[in-house]
């Protein structure tokens, strides 16, 4: 059976949700790990957290700023192979411009580089540079809802990472997971879509009816 959400706005994560940047992310972090003698132990693309926070947990405090600036430079410089994921352009085109936003764990320079590479132009963009606390804290989604002028409790968060779903739920939003970074049953979302090609939206006055089609057997 299809799953429906009736909300006033949709708040999207970026990497792994709207775009596939995994090869670029993996290349940049592999270079960074070698330079700094660090092993993440997990693919950075699956974490869904700000790079500054990831770095701060793995290098001495005295080196944290330099190490963060290094990975930011590496990622901004590498947009090769970044692609828009299936269904994304149609879904965004169906949404009124004042009813959707992107809240990403990327810094402002990195978000700008990846959005430019994919020609996605969110009407509202919240980056890791805009809030004191990043995902899994609710701040990015609370701020995105605030900028749209919509209560977070009346928004749907669309995410591919556990940290992002956790942030959305903590903000009081409904949550839709998309497959990619982690298995669907690990996301903890209210519903899961294979990708955004399975998601459609109908505008009903001040409301958006978002429908998630069941995955074909």
PDB file of C-alpha atoms in Angstrom:
ATOM      1  CA  UNK A   1       0.000   0.000   0.000  1.00  0.00           C
ATOM      2  CA  UNK A   2       1.197   3.547  -0.697  1.00  0.00           C
ATOM      3  CA  UNK A   3       2.236   5.685   2.277  1.00  0.00           C
ATOM      4  CA  UNK A   4       1.026   9.287   2.437  1.00  0.00           C
ATOM      5  CA  UNK A   5       2.249  12.313   4.356  1.00  0.00           C
ATOM      6  CA  UNK A   6       0.197  15.509   4.502  1.00  0.00           C
ATOM      7  CA  UNK A   7       2.527  18.373   5.362  1.00  0.00           C
ATOM      8  CA  UNK A   8       3.155  22.016   4.574  1.00  0.00           C
ATOM      9  CA  UNK A   9       6.793  21.749   3.449  1.00  0.00           C
ATOM     10  CA  UNK A  10       9.485  19.220   2.572  1.00  0.00           C
ATOM     11  CA  UNK A  11      13.023  19.459   3.925  1.00  0.00           C
ATOM     12  CA  UNK A  12      15.655  17.488   2.009  1.00  0.00           C
ATOM     13  CA  UNK A  13      19.101  16.289   2.883  1.00  0.00           C
ATOM     14  CA  UNK A  14      21.480  16.688  -0.078  1.00  0.00           C
ATOM     15  CA  UNK A  15      24.172  14.010  -0.441  1.00  0.00           C
ATOM     16  CA  UNK A  16      22.696  10.551  -0.878  1.00  0.00           C
ATOM     17  CA  UNK A  17      19.178  11.998  -1.037  1.00  0.00           C
ATOM     18  CA  UNK A  18      19.167  14.470  -3.934  1.00  0.00           C
ATOM     19  CA  UNK A  19      22.607  13.751  -5.394  1.00  0.00           C
ATOM     20  CA  UNK A  20      25.072  10.883  -5.503  1.00  0.00           C
ATOM     21  CA  UNK A  21      28.449  12.255  -4.464  1.00  0.00           C
ATOM     22  CA  UNK A  22      29.774   9.002  -3.007  1.00  0.00           C
ATOM     23  CA  UNK A  23      32.763   8.505  -5.364  1.00  0.00           C
ATOM     24  CA  UNK A  24      33.939  12.090  -4.817  1.00  0.00           C
ATOM     25  CA  UNK A  25      33.454  11.827  -1.048  1.00  0.00           C
ATOM     26  CA  UNK A  26      35.374   8.557  -0.902  1.00  0.00           C
ATOM     27  CA  UNK A  27      38.279   9.941  -2.964  1.00  0.00           C
ATOM     28  CA  UNK A  28      38.592  13.081  -0.844  1.00  0.00           C
ATOM     29  CA  UNK A  29      38.436  11.303   2.492  1.00  0.00           C
ATOM     30  CA  UNK A  30      40.877   8.588   1.388  1.00  0.00           C
ATOM     31  CA  UNK A  31      43.405  11.312   0.562  1.00  0.00           C
ATOM     32  CA  UNK A  32      42.693  13.063   3.849  1.00  0.00           C
ATOM     33  CA  UNK A  33      43.081   9.862   5.870  1.00  0.00           C
ATOM     34  CA  UNK A  34      46.470   9.216   4.298  1.00  0.00           C
ATOM     35  CA  UNK A  35      47.658  12.787   4.921  1.00  0.00           C
ATOM     36  CA  UNK A  36      46.581  12.844   8.546  1.00  0.00           C
ATOM     37  CA  UNK A  37      47.326   9.226   9.471  1.00  0.00           C
ATOM     38  CA  UNK A  38      43.696   8.612  10.421  1.00  0.00           C
ATOM     39  CA  UNK A  39      41.308   5.764   9.670  1.00  0.00           C
ATOM     40  CA  UNK A  40      37.616   6.589   9.883  1.00  0.00           C
ATOM     41  CA  UNK A  41      36.583   2.950  10.120  1.00  0.00           C
ATOM     42  CA  UNK A  42      33.463   3.695   8.070  1.00  0.00           C
ATOM     43  CA  UNK A  43      32.721   5.484   4.808  1.00  0.00           C
ATOM     44  CA  UNK A  44      32.283   9.200   5.472  1.00  0.00           C
ATOM     45  CA  UNK A  45      29.434   9.245   2.939  1.00  0.00           C
ATOM     46  CA  UNK A  46      27.379   7.043   5.261  1.00  0.00           C
ATOM     47  CA  UNK A  47      27.759   9.197   8.361  1.00  0.00           C
ATOM     48  CA  UNK A  48      25.590  12.151   7.348  1.00  0.00           C
ATOM     49  CA  UNK A  49      27.389  14.418   9.813  1.00  0.00           C
ATOM     50  CA  UNK A  50      29.359  17.652   9.419  1.00  0.00           C
ATOM     51  CA  UNK A  51      32.989  17.088   8.435  1.00  0.00           C
ATOM     52  CA  UNK A  52      34.103  19.404  11.218  1.00  0.00           C
ATOM     53  CA  UNK A  53      32.555  17.064  13.803  1.00  0.00           C
ATOM     54  CA  UNK A  54      34.011  13.946  12.175  1.00  0.00           C
ATOM     55  CA  UNK A  55      37.468  15.507  12.089  1.00  0.00           C
ATOM     56  CA  UNK A  56      37.304  16.812  15.671  1.00  0.00           C
ATOM     57  CA  UNK A  57      36.732  13.284  16.968  1.00  0.00           C
ATOM     58  CA  UNK A  58      39.819  11.927  15.211  1.00  0.00           C
ATOM     59  CA  UNK A  59      42.646  14.445  15.415  1.00  0.00           C
ATOM     60  CA  UNK A  60      44.170  16.378  18.335  1.00  0.00           C
ATOM     61  CA  UNK A  61      42.324  19.577  19.188  1.00  0.00           C
ATOM     62  CA  UNK A  62      45.324  21.673  18.146  1.00  0.00           C
ATOM     63  CA  UNK A  63      45.130  20.224  14.620  1.00  0.00           C
ATOM     64  CA  UNK A  64      41.352  20.159  14.210  1.00  0.00           C
ATOM     65  CA  UNK A  65      40.905  23.431  12.327  1.00  0.00           C
ATOM     66  CA  UNK A  66      43.724  22.732   9.869  1.00  0.00           C
ATOM     67  CA  UNK A  67      42.487  19.176   9.344  1.00  0.00           C
ATOM     68  CA  UNK A  68      38.951  20.399   8.688  1.00  0.00           C
ATOM     69  CA  UNK A  69      40.120  23.038   6.217  1.00  0.00           C
ATOM     70  CA  UNK A  70      42.108  20.337   4.415  1.00  0.00           C
ATOM     71  CA  UNK A  71      39.149  18.003   3.894  1.00  0.00           C
ATOM     72  CA  UNK A  72      36.950  20.952   2.922  1.00  0.00           C
ATOM     73  CA  UNK A  73      39.452  21.983   0.210  1.00  0.00           C
ATOM     74  CA  UNK A  74      39.722  18.408  -1.053  1.00  0.00           C
ATOM     75  CA  UNK A  75      35.955  17.989  -1.300  1.00  0.00           C
ATOM     76  CA  UNK A  76      35.248  21.378  -2.879  1.00  0.00           C
ATOM     77  CA  UNK A  77      37.857  20.649  -5.563  1.00  0.00           C
ATOM     78  CA  UNK A  78      36.395  17.268  -6.532  1.00  0.00           C
ATOM     79  CA  UNK A  79      32.939  17.279  -8.118  1.00  0.00           C
ATOM     80  CA  UNK A  80      33.744  14.728 -10.812  1.00  0.00           C
ATOM     81  CA  UNK A  81      31.027  12.146 -11.293  1.00  0.00           C
ATOM     82  CA  UNK A  82      28.461  13.773  -9.000  1.00  0.00           C
ATOM     83  CA  UNK A  83      24.983  13.009 -10.334  1.00  0.00           C
ATOM     84  CA  UNK A  84      21.377  13.852  -9.555  1.00  0.00           C
ATOM     85  CA  UNK A  85      19.557  10.788  -8.222  1.00  0.00           C
ATOM     86  CA  UNK A  86      16.485   9.250  -9.916  1.00  0.00           C
ATOM     87  CA  UNK A  87      13.206  11.110  -9.550  1.00  0.00           C
ATOM     88  CA  UNK A  88      14.760  14.185  -7.966  1.00  0.00           C
ATOM     89  CA  UNK A  89      14.224  16.737 -10.732  1.00  0.00           C
ATOM     90  CA  UNK A  90      10.576  15.763 -11.260  1.00  0.00           C
ATOM     91  CA  UNK A  91       9.831  15.859  -7.537  1.00  0.00           C
ATOM     92  CA  UNK A  92      11.476  19.243  -7.014  1.00  0.00           C
ATOM     93  CA  UNK A  93       9.676  20.660 -10.053  1.00  0.00           C
ATOM     94  CA  UNK A  94       6.332  19.588  -8.551  1.00  0.00           C
ATOM     95  CA  UNK A  95       6.973  21.484  -5.305  1.00  0.00           C
ATOM     96  CA  UNK A  96       6.129  25.187  -4.962  1.00  0.00           C
ATOM     97  CA  UNK A  97       9.328  27.208  -4.588  1.00  0.00           C
ATOM     98  CA  UNK A  98       8.416  28.415  -1.097  1.00  0.00           C
ATOM     99  CA  UNK A  99       7.612  24.934   0.213  1.00  0.00           C
ATOM    100  CA  UNK A 100      10.929  23.095   0.126  1.00  0.00           C
ATOM    101  CA  UNK A 101      14.430  23.486   1.474  1.00  0.00           C
ATOM    102  CA  UNK A 102      17.759  21.686   1.676  1.00  0.00           C
ATOM    103  CA  UNK A 103      19.504  21.142   5.018  1.00  0.00           C
ATOM    104  CA  UNK A 104      22.919  19.587   4.506  1.00  0.00           C
ATOM    105  CA  UNK A 105      25.875  18.642   6.672  1.00  0.00           C
ATOM    106  CA  UNK A 106      28.166  20.166   4.027  1.00  0.00           C
ATOM    107  CA  UNK A 107      29.831  23.473   4.753  1.00  0.00           C
ATOM    108  CA  UNK A 108      28.639  26.447   2.709  1.00  0.00           C
ATOM    109  CA  UNK A 109      31.519  26.297   0.172  1.00  0.00           C
ATOM    110  CA  UNK A 110      31.087  22.555  -0.342  1.00  0.00           C
ATOM    111  CA  UNK A 111      27.305  22.758  -0.700  1.00  0.00           C
ATOM    112  CA  UNK A 112      27.713  25.539  -3.263  1.00  0.00           C
ATOM    113  CA  UNK A 113      30.179  23.470  -5.299  1.00  0.00           C
ATOM    114  CA  UNK A 114      27.977  20.371  -5.386  1.00  0.00           C
ATOM    115  CA  UNK A 115      24.761  22.245  -6.120  1.00  0.00           C
ATOM    116  CA  UNK A 116      26.480  24.121  -8.944  1.00  0.00           C
ATOM    117  CA  UNK A 117      27.739  20.820 -10.369  1.00  0.00           C
ATOM    118  CA  UNK A 118      24.199  19.438 -10.465  1.00  0.00           C
ATOM    119  CA  UNK A 119      22.256  22.635 -11.278  1.00  0.00           C
ATOM    120  CA  UNK A 120      19.984  22.259  -8.249  1.00  0.00           C
ATOM    121  CA  UNK A 121      18.874  25.611  -6.834  1.00  0.00           C
ATOM    122  CA  UNK A 122      17.095  25.260  -3.484  1.00  0.00           C
ATOM    123  CA  UNK A 123      15.002  28.280  -2.482  1.00  0.00           C
ATOM    124  CA  UNK A 124      16.260  27.793   1.074  1.00  0.00           C
ATOM    125  CA  UNK A 125      19.635  26.251   1.903  1.00  0.00           C
ATOM    126  CA  UNK A 126      20.907  25.507   5.408  1.00  0.00           C
ATOM    127  CA  UNK A 127      24.496  24.272   5.652  1.00  0.00           C
ATOM    128  CA  UNK A 128      26.789  23.222   8.469  1.00  0.00           C
ATOM    129  CA  UNK A 129      28.039  26.799   8.430  1.00  0.00           C
ATOM    130  CA  UNK A 130      24.608  28.076   9.521  1.00  0.00           C
ATOM    131  CA  UNK A 131      23.966  26.299  12.834  1.00  0.00           C
ATOM    132  CA  UNK A 132      26.041  25.787  15.955  1.00  0.00           C
ATOM    133  CA  UNK A 133      25.095  22.104  16.099  1.00  0.00           C
ATOM    134  CA  UNK A 134      24.794  19.783  13.117  1.00  0.00           C
ATOM    135  CA  UNK A 135      23.010  16.489  12.559  1.00  0.00           C
ATOM    136  CA  UNK A 136      22.066  14.353  14.500  1.00  0.00           C
ATOM    137  CA  UNK A 137      20.975  17.433  16.445  1.00  0.00           C
ATOM    138  CA  UNK A 138      17.691  18.962  15.236  1.00  0.00           C
ATOM    139  CA  UNK A 139      19.122  22.444  14.577  1.00  0.00           C
ATOM    140  CA  UNK A 140      19.563  22.200  10.771  1.00  0.00           C
ATOM    141  CA  UNK A 141      15.961  21.138  10.196  1.00  0.00           C
ATOM    142  CA  UNK A 142      14.568  23.557  12.758  1.00  0.00           C
ATOM    143  CA  UNK A 143      16.411  26.366  10.956  1.00  0.00           C
ATOM    144  CA  UNK A 144      15.229  25.231   7.509  1.00  0.00           C
ATOM    145  CA  UNK A 145      11.609  25.186   8.690  1.00  0.00           C
ATOM    146  CA  UNK A 146      12.045  28.590  10.303  1.00  0.00           C
ATOM    147  CA  UNK A 147      13.344  30.097   7.081  1.00  0.00           C
ATOM    148  CA  UNK A 148      10.349  28.706   5.210  1.00  0.00           C
ATOM    149  CA  UNK A 149       8.011  30.116   7.848  1.00  0.00           C
ATOM    150  CA  UNK A 150       6.541  26.688   8.607  1.00  0.00           C
ATOM    151  CA  UNK A 151       6.510  24.868  11.977  1.00  0.00           C
ATOM    152  CA  UNK A 152       8.915  21.941  11.925  1.00  0.00           C
ATOM    153  CA  UNK A 153       6.072  19.710  13.125  1.00  0.00           C
ATOM    154  CA  UNK A 154       4.336  20.370   9.795  1.00  0.00           C
ATOM    155  CA  UNK A 155       7.329  19.396   7.667  1.00  0.00           C
ATOM    156  CA  UNK A 156       8.551  16.145   6.110  1.00  0.00           C
ATOM    157  CA  UNK A 157      12.284  15.418   6.284  1.00  0.00           C
ATOM    158  CA  UNK A 158      13.744  13.267   3.490  1.00  0.00           C
ATOM    159  CA  UNK A 159      17.040  11.601   4.438  1.00  0.00           C
ATOM    160  CA  UNK A 160      19.384   8.736   3.604  1.00  0.00           C
ATOM    161  CA  UNK A 161      21.437   8.681   6.830  1.00  0.00           C
ATOM    162  CA  UNK A 162      20.652   7.665  10.383  1.00  0.00           C
ATOM    163  CA  UNK A 163      22.038  10.944  11.749  1.00  0.00           C
ATOM    164  CA  UNK A 164      19.730  12.891   9.448  1.00  0.00           C
ATOM    165  CA  UNK A 165      16.633  10.906  10.323  1.00  0.00           C
ATOM    166  CA  UNK A 166      17.495  11.334  14.008  1.00  0.00           C
ATOM    167  CA  UNK A 167      17.797  15.094  13.460  1.00  0.00           C
ATOM    168  CA  UNK A 168      14.457  15.241  11.669  1.00  0.00           C
ATOM    169  CA  UNK A 169      12.663  13.292  14.349  1.00  0.00           C
ATOM    170  CA  UNK A 170      14.228  15.435  17.085  1.00  0.00           C
ATOM    171  CA  UNK A 171      12.973  18.522  15.243  1.00  0.00           C
ATOM    172  CA  UNK A 172       9.433  17.125  15.390  1.00  0.00           C
ATOM    173  CA  UNK A 173       9.196  16.390  11.661  1.00  0.00           C
ATOM    174  CA  UNK A 174       7.758  13.372   9.894  1.00  0.00           C
ATOM    175  CA  UNK A 175      10.594  11.406   8.266  1.00  0.00           C
ATOM    176  CA  UNK A 176      11.013   9.605   4.950  1.00  0.00           C
ATOM    177  CA  UNK A 177      14.134   7.539   4.394  1.00  0.00           C
ATOM    178  CA  UNK A 178      15.660   6.796   1.017  1.00  0.00           C
ATOM    179  CA  UNK A 179      17.884   3.800   0.403  1.00  0.00           C
ATOM    180  CA  UNK A 180      21.550   4.204  -0.355  1.00  0.00           C
ATOM    181  CA  UNK A 181      23.877   4.794   2.560  1.00  0.00           C
ATOM    182  CA  UNK A 182      22.379   2.281   4.993  1.00  0.00           C
ATOM    183  CA  UNK A 183      19.686  -0.429   4.924  1.00  0.00           C
ATOM    184  CA  UNK A 184      16.134   0.825   5.218  1.00  0.00           C
ATOM    185  CA  UNK A 185      15.412  -0.968   8.485  1.00  0.00           C
ATOM    186  CA  UNK A 186      18.360   0.813  10.103  1.00  0.00           C
ATOM    187  CA  UNK A 187      17.185   4.325   9.249  1.00  0.00           C
ATOM    188  CA  UNK A 188      14.425   4.606  11.834  1.00  0.00           C
ATOM    189  CA  UNK A 189      12.241   6.660   9.473  1.00  0.00           C
ATOM    190  CA  UNK A 190       8.440   6.699   9.392  1.00  0.00           C
ATOM    191  CA  UNK A 191       8.563   5.271   5.866  1.00  0.00           C
ATOM    192  CA  UNK A 192      11.264   4.285   3.377  1.00  0.00           C
ATOM    193  CA  UNK A 193      11.404   4.756  -0.407  1.00  0.00           C
ATOM    194  CA  UNK A 194      13.779   2.966  -2.760  1.00  0.00           C
ATOM    195  CA  UNK A 195      14.520   6.365  -4.325  1.00  0.00           C
ATOM    196  CA  UNK A 196      12.672   9.602  -5.048  1.00  0.00           C
ATOM    197  CA  UNK A 197      11.278   8.237  -8.303  1.00  0.00           C
ATOM    198  CA  UNK A 198       8.823   6.428  -6.003  1.00  0.00           C
ATOM    199  CA  UNK A 199       7.689   9.707  -4.427  1.00  0.00           C
ATOM    200  CA  UNK A 200       5.083  12.092  -5.830  1.00  0.00           C
ATOM    201  CA  UNK A 201       3.489  15.254  -4.487  1.00  0.00           C
ATOM    202  CA  UNK A 202       0.142  16.946  -4.997  1.00  0.00           C
ATOM    203  CA  UNK A 203      -0.454  20.534  -3.910  1.00  0.00           C
ATOM    204  CA  UNK A 204      -3.717  20.936  -2.018  1.00  0.00           C
ATOM    205  CA  UNK A 205      -3.905  24.601  -1.112  1.00  0.00           C
ATOM    206  CA  UNK A 206      -1.635  25.192   1.867  1.00  0.00           C
ATOM    207  CA  UNK A 207      -0.898  21.477   2.142  1.00  0.00           C
ATOM    208  CA  UNK A 208       1.288  19.007   0.267  1.00  0.00           C
ATOM    209  CA  UNK A 209       0.152  15.414  -0.117  1.00  0.00           C
ATOM    210  CA  UNK A 210       3.338  13.373  -0.490  1.00  0.00           C
ATOM    211  CA  UNK A 211       2.798   9.795  -1.660  1.00  0.00           C
ATOM    212  CA  UNK A 212       5.361   7.029  -1.476  1.00  0.00           C
ATOM    213  CA  UNK A 213       4.625   4.210  -3.892  1.00  0.00           C
ATOM    214  CA  UNK A 214       5.302   0.668  -2.689  1.00  0.00           C
ATOM    215  CA  UNK A 215       8.404  -0.974  -4.101  1.00  0.00           C
ATOM    216  CA  UNK A 216       7.559  -3.448  -6.910  1.00  0.00           C
ATOM    217  CA  UNK A 217       7.689  -7.070  -5.842  1.00  0.00           C
TER     218      UNK A 217
END
